Amino acid sequence: FIVGPDNRLPHAAAIAVSRMPGKAYNPLFLHGGVGLGKTHLLSAICRATIEARPETRIAYLSCEDFTTEFLRAVQEGRMHSFRHKFRNVDILMVDDIHDLARREQTQEEFFHTFNALFQHGRQIVLSSDAPPNEIPALEERLSSRFNCGLVARIDRPCFETRVEIVRSKALMRGIAMPQEVATYIAGRFDSNIRELEGAIIRVQGLAALDEVPITLNLARQALGDQEEGGQSQQPNVQQIIEAVARYYDLKLPDLLSRRKHKSIALPRQIGMFLARRHTRYSLEEIGGYFG
């Protein structure tokens, strides 16, 4: 898990919970957009806890699976065994808890399960696409309980974090990823980590197909930046960054670094000015691109 300014709190909370379940943050509620690492952290908590204390009883499932098991238990008259299963664990982890929305019976059952675990000091970890107060049709008593612990938001990774994610993912796949290619991919995709993984796979696939090393030109070809003769109506942030770097004869990592020397700071400021004028991004987002 690559830690950046946008996910430091959830990462630290996950470590604390795995070390002291039921005592550090209870409940722990992680929320953020799709593909930002919520499930990754939940899985990591499970793994770290089991490695440290193999006897720990953990129930880890999606909200959809919890609902399905609950409805089946009602139909088959097995509510006693259902409650015993989920109220006698040391850690209950439910992914996508926002799926409780508009499921009144399931909300009722989960409310009592939550209370039983909480009162006995058992750890509860939940993940959602939205914070508790913004989950539609969620009972207020559930929302208030979700808010009584730590609610930690995972934001979209900034540019520097995305570069590190690309390099890490490439290393995991055994790919020799040049810095300029990692920088290009990180600038090209900014919504979630799955898009970055998909881009790496496409670049790797084209390189393997053509039996050539990975280069910036190959990455552009793999990711579809050769359309209309390489010309587009409006430049994107990455194109602006590359143009400024070429004009001032700078390396991309230097331009996107934190160095404040005038020979780097001035081109960086010009790049940010051009990005603000020619793209839809806010100054805050552009600042993320420029490190």
Tab-separated table of C-alpha atoms in Angstrom:
chain	number	residue	atom	x	y	z
A	1	PHE	CA	0.000	0.000	0.000
A	2	ILE	CA	1.633	3.235	-1.153
A	3	VAL	CA	1.142	5.895	1.511
A	4	GLY	CA	0.620	9.510	0.445
A	5	PRO	CA	-0.919	12.663	1.904
A	6	ASP	CA	-4.359	11.532	0.727
A	7	ASN	CA	-4.422	8.202	2.578
A	8	ARG	CA	-2.124	8.558	5.599
A	9	LEU	CA	-4.902	8.505	8.190
A	10	PRO	CA	-6.718	5.385	6.889
A	11	HIS	CA	-3.385	3.567	6.567
A	12	ALA	CA	-2.299	4.475	10.104
A	13	ALA	CA	-5.722	3.520	11.459
A	14	ALA	CA	-5.581	0.138	9.718
A	15	ILE	CA	-2.191	-0.588	11.288
A	16	ALA	CA	-3.455	0.442	14.734
A	17	VAL	CA	-6.541	-1.764	14.445
A	18	SER	CA	-4.508	-4.792	13.357
A	19	ARG	CA	-2.243	-4.336	16.391
A	20	MET	CA	-4.929	-3.544	18.977
A	21	PRO	CA	-8.321	-4.784	17.718
A	22	GLY	CA	-11.235	-3.453	19.729
A	23	LYS	CA	-9.074	-0.855	21.479
A	24	ALA	CA	-7.541	1.499	18.905
A	25	TYR	CA	-10.445	2.693	16.773
A	26	ASN	CA	-13.794	0.987	17.123
A	27	PRO	CA	-15.598	1.043	14.813
A	28	LEU	CA	-13.240	1.952	11.971
A	29	PHE	CA	-15.183	3.316	8.996
A	30	LEU	CA	-13.235	3.770	5.746
A	31	HIS	CA	-14.859	5.587	2.853
A	32	GLY	CA	-13.805	6.869	-0.552
A	33	GLY	CA	-14.329	6.417	-4.268
A	34	VAL	CA	-14.045	3.209	-6.256
A	35	GLY	CA	-10.572	1.734	-6.666
A	36	LEU	CA	-8.781	3.813	-4.029
A	37	GLY	CA	-7.722	0.999	-1.686
A	38	LYS	CA	-10.525	0.412	0.842
A	39	THR	CA	-10.722	-3.330	0.221
A	40	HIS	CA	-6.920	-3.462	0.136
A	41	LEU	CA	-6.757	-2.064	3.683
A	42	LEU	CA	-9.490	-4.386	4.966
A	43	SER	CA	-7.664	-7.402	3.562
A	44	ALA	CA	-4.386	-6.150	5.016
A	45	ILE	CA	-5.930	-5.819	8.487
A	46	CYS	CA	-7.093	-9.439	8.251
A	47	ARG	CA	-3.709	-10.704	7.119
A	48	ALA	CA	-1.693	-8.751	9.689
A	49	THR	CA	-4.016	-9.807	12.514
A	50	ILE	CA	-3.909	-13.497	11.588
A	51	GLU	CA	-0.110	-13.445	11.245
A	52	ALA	CA	0.245	-11.886	14.716
A	53	ARG	CA	-2.589	-13.812	16.431
A	54	PRO	CA	-3.637	-16.903	14.442
A	55	GLU	CA	-6.387	-17.733	16.943
A	56	THR	CA	-8.314	-14.521	16.139
A	57	ARG	CA	-11.820	-15.202	14.837
A	58	ILE	CA	-12.553	-12.937	11.864
A	59	ALA	CA	-15.690	-12.621	9.763
A	60	TYR	CA	-14.895	-10.745	6.544
A	61	LEU	CA	-17.604	-10.419	3.915
A	62	SER	CA	-19.406	-7.945	1.691
A	63	CYS	CA	-22.650	-6.286	2.742
A	64	GLU	CA	-24.347	-8.136	-0.108
A	65	ASP	CA	-23.174	-11.475	1.314
A	66	PHE	CA	-24.350	-10.492	4.807
A	67	THR	CA	-27.788	-9.660	3.390
A	68	THR	CA	-27.965	-12.910	1.427
A	69	GLU	CA	-27.038	-15.010	4.477
A	70	PHE	CA	-29.538	-13.133	6.627
A	71	LEU	CA	-32.433	-13.664	4.192
A	72	ARG	CA	-31.561	-17.345	3.776
A	73	ALA	CA	-31.437	-17.787	7.560
A	74	VAL	CA	-34.882	-16.189	7.887
A	75	GLN	CA	-36.345	-18.429	5.190
A	76	GLU	CA	-34.813	-21.595	6.648
A	77	GLY	CA	-35.458	-20.733	10.315
A	78	ARG	CA	-31.754	-20.621	11.220
A	79	MET	CA	-31.587	-17.219	12.882
A	80	HIS	CA	-29.957	-18.638	16.017
A	81	SER	CA	-27.005	-20.072	14.074
A	82	PHE	CA	-26.780	-16.893	11.961
A	83	ARG	CA	-26.520	-14.697	15.050
A	84	HIS	CA	-24.055	-17.041	16.700
A	85	LYS	CA	-21.856	-16.899	13.608
A	86	PHE	CA	-21.585	-13.113	13.446
A	87	ARG	CA	-21.888	-12.115	17.116
A	88	ASN	CA	-19.156	-14.391	18.425
A	89	VAL	CA	-16.241	-13.212	16.313
A	90	ASP	CA	-13.332	-11.055	17.446
A	91	ILE	CA	-13.408	-8.886	14.324
A	92	LEU	CA	-16.309	-8.224	11.956
A	93	MET	CA	-15.344	-6.649	8.648
A	94	VAL	CA	-18.026	-5.664	6.142
A	95	ASP	CA	-17.106	-4.248	2.742
A	96	ASP	CA	-19.480	-1.907	0.857
A	97	ILE	CA	-21.703	-1.266	3.868
A	98	HIS	CA	-23.539	1.374	1.808
A	99	ASP	CA	-25.452	-1.542	0.271
A	100	LEU	CA	-27.532	-1.545	3.472
A	101	ALA	CA	-29.457	1.383	1.998
A	102	ARG	CA	-33.221	0.760	1.825
A	103	ARG	CA	-32.923	-2.752	3.319
A	104	GLU	CA	-34.918	-2.248	6.486
A	105	GLN	CA	-34.877	-5.822	7.792
A	106	THR	CA	-31.157	-6.219	7.183
A	107	GLN	CA	-30.482	-2.864	8.842
A	108	GLU	CA	-32.429	-4.018	11.906
A	109	GLU	CA	-30.395	-7.222	12.167
A	110	PHE	CA	-27.086	-5.475	11.557
A	111	PHE	CA	-27.949	-2.906	14.230
A	112	HIS	CA	-28.288	-5.640	16.858
A	113	THR	CA	-25.171	-7.437	15.590
A	114	PHE	CA	-23.213	-4.198	15.804
A	115	ASN	CA	-24.406	-3.548	19.365
A	116	ALA	CA	-23.598	-7.083	20.531
A	117	LEU	CA	-20.045	-6.876	19.225
A	118	PHE	CA	-19.424	-3.308	20.366
A	119	GLN	CA	-20.621	-3.967	23.909
A	120	HIS	CA	-18.179	-6.868	24.228
A	121	GLY	CA	-15.246	-4.815	22.905
A	122	ARG	CA	-15.040	-6.666	19.596
A	123	GLN	CA	-13.566	-4.818	16.602
A	124	ILE	CA	-15.818	-3.650	13.754
A	125	VAL	CA	-14.371	-2.423	10.440
A	126	LEU	CA	-16.589	-1.095	7.667
A	127	SER	CA	-15.979	0.328	4.213
A	128	SER	CA	-18.243	2.430	2.045
A	129	ASP	CA	-18.299	4.653	-1.020
A	130	ALA	CA	-19.784	7.443	1.121
A	131	PRO	CA	-19.518	8.645	4.742
A	132	PRO	CA	-22.244	7.422	7.134
A	133	ASN	CA	-24.302	10.618	6.953
A	134	GLU	CA	-24.479	10.435	3.151
A	135	ILE	CA	-25.634	6.828	2.756
A	136	PRO	CA	-29.211	7.129	1.468
A	137	ALA	CA	-32.062	5.660	3.520
A	138	LEU	CA	-29.740	4.525	6.310
A	139	GLU	CA	-31.388	4.547	9.737
A	140	GLU	CA	-30.161	7.363	11.970
A	141	ARG	CA	-29.318	4.974	14.794
A	142	LEU	CA	-26.965	3.072	12.483
A	143	SER	CA	-25.438	6.247	11.111
A	144	SER	CA	-24.741	7.528	14.622
A	145	ARG	CA	-23.043	4.258	15.592
A	146	PHE	CA	-20.881	4.277	12.481
A	147	ASN	CA	-19.820	7.814	13.398
A	148	CYS	CA	-18.937	6.988	17.003
A	149	GLY	CA	-15.533	5.601	16.028
A	150	LEU	CA	-13.019	6.818	13.475
A	151	VAL	CA	-14.406	7.804	10.080
A	152	ALA	CA	-11.433	8.025	7.701
A	153	ARG	CA	-11.658	9.174	4.111
A	154	ILE	CA	-9.413	7.913	1.306
A	155	ASP	CA	-8.999	10.576	-1.381
A	156	ARG	CA	-7.727	10.213	-4.914
A	157	PRO	CA	-3.929	9.911	-4.845
A	158	CYS	CA	-1.954	13.027	-5.768
A	159	PHE	CA	0.500	12.981	-8.655
A	160	GLU	CA	3.558	11.999	-6.610
A	161	THR	CA	1.676	9.149	-4.958
A	162	ARG	CA	0.437	7.937	-8.351
A	163	VAL	CA	4.008	7.862	-9.664
A	164	GLU	CA	5.037	5.688	-6.707
A	165	ILE	CA	1.999	3.440	-7.233
A	166	VAL	CA	2.901	2.955	-10.908
A	167	ARG	CA	6.504	2.115	-10.041
A	168	SER	CA	5.399	-0.294	-7.308
A	169	LYS	CA	2.832	-2.047	-9.496
A	170	ALA	CA	5.352	-2.331	-12.336
A	171	LEU	CA	7.932	-3.826	-9.964
A	172	MET	CA	5.382	-6.374	-8.749
A	173	ARG	CA	4.874	-7.440	-12.369
A	174	GLY	CA	8.614	-7.625	-13.013
A	175	ILE	CA	8.582	-4.679	-15.426
A	176	ALA	CA	11.542	-2.368	-15.953
A	177	MET	CA	9.568	0.899	-15.941
A	178	PRO	CA	11.563	4.036	-16.882
A	179	GLN	CA	10.878	7.054	-14.689
A	180	GLU	CA	9.536	9.115	-17.593
A	181	VAL	CA	7.013	6.395	-18.427
A	182	ALA	CA	5.856	6.141	-14.806
A	183	THR	CA	5.495	9.932	-14.764
A	184	TYR	CA	3.533	9.872	-18.025
A	185	ILE	CA	1.095	7.177	-16.822
A	186	ALA	CA	0.587	8.947	-13.489
A	187	GLY	CA	-0.233	12.166	-15.318
A	188	ARG	CA	-2.539	10.433	-17.787
A	189	PHE	CA	-4.791	8.705	-15.224
A	190	ASP	CA	-5.887	10.345	-12.002
A	191	SER	CA	-9.238	8.877	-10.962
A	192	ASN	CA	-8.288	5.562	-9.305
A	193	ILE	CA	-5.618	2.914	-8.928
A	194	ARG	CA	-7.343	0.340	-11.128
A	195	GLU	CA	-6.944	2.671	-14.103
A	196	LEU	CA	-3.217	2.882	-13.379
A	197	GLU	CA	-2.987	-0.915	-13.238
A	198	GLY	CA	-4.866	-1.210	-16.519
A	199	ALA	CA	-2.491	1.272	-18.165
A	200	ILE	CA	0.554	-0.667	-16.949
A	201	ILE	CA	-0.891	-3.910	-18.332
A	202	ARG	CA	-1.571	-2.314	-21.739
A	203	VAL	CA	1.945	-0.907	-21.949
A	204	GLN	CA	3.437	-4.253	-20.889
A	205	GLY	CA	1.271	-6.104	-23.401
A	206	LEU	CA	2.324	-3.925	-26.342
A	207	ALA	CA	5.995	-4.158	-25.366
A	208	ALA	CA	5.739	-7.960	-25.182
A	209	LEU	CA	3.867	-8.130	-28.486
A	210	ASP	CA	6.466	-6.063	-30.334
A	211	GLU	CA	9.346	-7.543	-28.306
A	212	VAL	CA	10.751	-4.103	-27.538
A	213	PRO	CA	11.671	-2.322	-24.290
A	214	ILE	CA	9.203	0.035	-22.678
A	215	THR	CA	9.709	3.643	-23.763
A	216	LEU	CA	7.708	6.856	-23.554
A	217	ASN	CA	6.705	6.622	-27.228
A	218	LEU	CA	5.548	3.043	-26.768
A	219	ALA	CA	3.501	4.056	-23.718
A	220	ARG	CA	1.839	6.830	-25.719
A	221	GLN	CA	1.003	4.370	-28.466
A	222	ALA	CA	-0.369	1.800	-25.999
A	223	LEU	CA	-2.562	4.356	-24.265
A	224	GLY	CA	-4.009	5.872	-27.433
A	225	ASP	CA	-2.262	9.243	-27.563
A	226	GLN	CA	-1.455	8.911	-31.266
A	227	GLU	CA	-4.950	9.809	-32.448
A	228	GLU	CA	-5.462	12.439	-35.147
A	229	GLY	CA	-1.776	12.550	-35.983
A	230	GLY	CA	-0.888	13.177	-32.376
A	231	GLN	CA	-2.783	16.484	-32.317
A	232	SER	CA	-5.725	17.280	-30.064
A	233	GLN	CA	-8.001	20.270	-29.720
A	234	GLN	CA	-6.910	21.042	-26.152
A	235	PRO	CA	-3.683	19.974	-24.469
A	236	ASN	CA	-3.893	17.944	-21.296
A	237	VAL	CA	-1.749	18.527	-18.220
A	238	GLN	CA	0.765	15.872	-19.202
A	239	GLN	CA	1.296	17.418	-22.640
A	240	ILE	CA	1.846	20.816	-21.030
A	241	ILE	CA	4.354	19.376	-18.575
A	242	GLU	CA	6.287	17.674	-21.367
A	243	ALA	CA	6.279	20.801	-23.542
A	244	VAL	CA	7.600	22.971	-20.712
A	245	ALA	CA	10.272	20.391	-19.873
A	246	ARG	CA	11.402	20.268	-23.500
A	247	TYR	CA	11.464	24.061	-23.867
A	248	TYR	CA	13.580	24.547	-20.735
A	249	ASP	CA	15.618	21.381	-21.313
A	250	LEU	CA	14.605	19.871	-17.975
A	251	LYS	CA	14.022	16.298	-16.893
A	252	LEU	CA	10.433	15.541	-15.912
A	253	PRO	CA	11.339	14.351	-12.385
A	254	ASP	CA	13.186	17.657	-11.795
A	255	LEU	CA	10.282	19.753	-13.035
A	256	LEU	CA	7.888	17.827	-10.768
A	257	SER	CA	10.187	17.797	-7.743
A	258	ARG	CA	10.112	20.073	-4.701
A	259	ARG	CA	13.325	21.866	-5.680
A	260	LYS	CA	13.013	25.649	-5.496
A	261	HIS	CA	15.965	26.745	-7.637
A	262	LYS	CA	14.933	29.492	-10.054
A	263	SER	CA	15.890	27.423	-13.113
A	264	ILE	CA	13.235	24.879	-12.051
A	265	ALA	CA	10.732	26.973	-10.099
A	266	LEU	CA	10.047	29.404	-12.972
A	267	PRO	CA	9.307	26.673	-15.578
A	268	ARG	CA	7.132	24.920	-13.000
A	269	GLN	CA	5.134	28.115	-12.421
A	270	ILE	CA	4.739	28.650	-16.168
A	271	GLY	CA	3.530	25.074	-16.558
A	272	MET	CA	0.958	25.565	-13.807
A	273	PHE	CA	-0.219	28.819	-15.403
A	274	LEU	CA	-0.685	27.111	-18.779
A	275	ALA	CA	-2.463	24.164	-17.184
A	276	ARG	CA	-4.889	26.509	-15.423
A	277	ARG	CA	-5.619	28.367	-18.647
A	278	HIS	CA	-5.963	25.412	-21.010
A	279	THR	CA	-7.481	22.604	-18.878
A	280	ARG	CA	-10.537	22.126	-16.700
A	281	TYR	CA	-8.524	21.376	-13.552
A	282	SER	CA	-8.553	23.561	-10.437
A	283	LEU	CA	-5.375	25.073	-8.991
A	284	GLU	CA	-5.435	22.459	-6.238
A	285	GLU	CA	-5.582	19.603	-8.752
A	286	ILE	CA	-2.865	21.175	-10.895
A	287	GLY	CA	-0.724	21.533	-7.783
A	288	GLY	CA	-1.107	17.795	-7.280
A	289	TYR	CA	0.146	17.121	-10.820
A	290	PHE	CA	3.178	19.303	-10.196
A	291	GLY	CA	4.015	17.623	-6.916
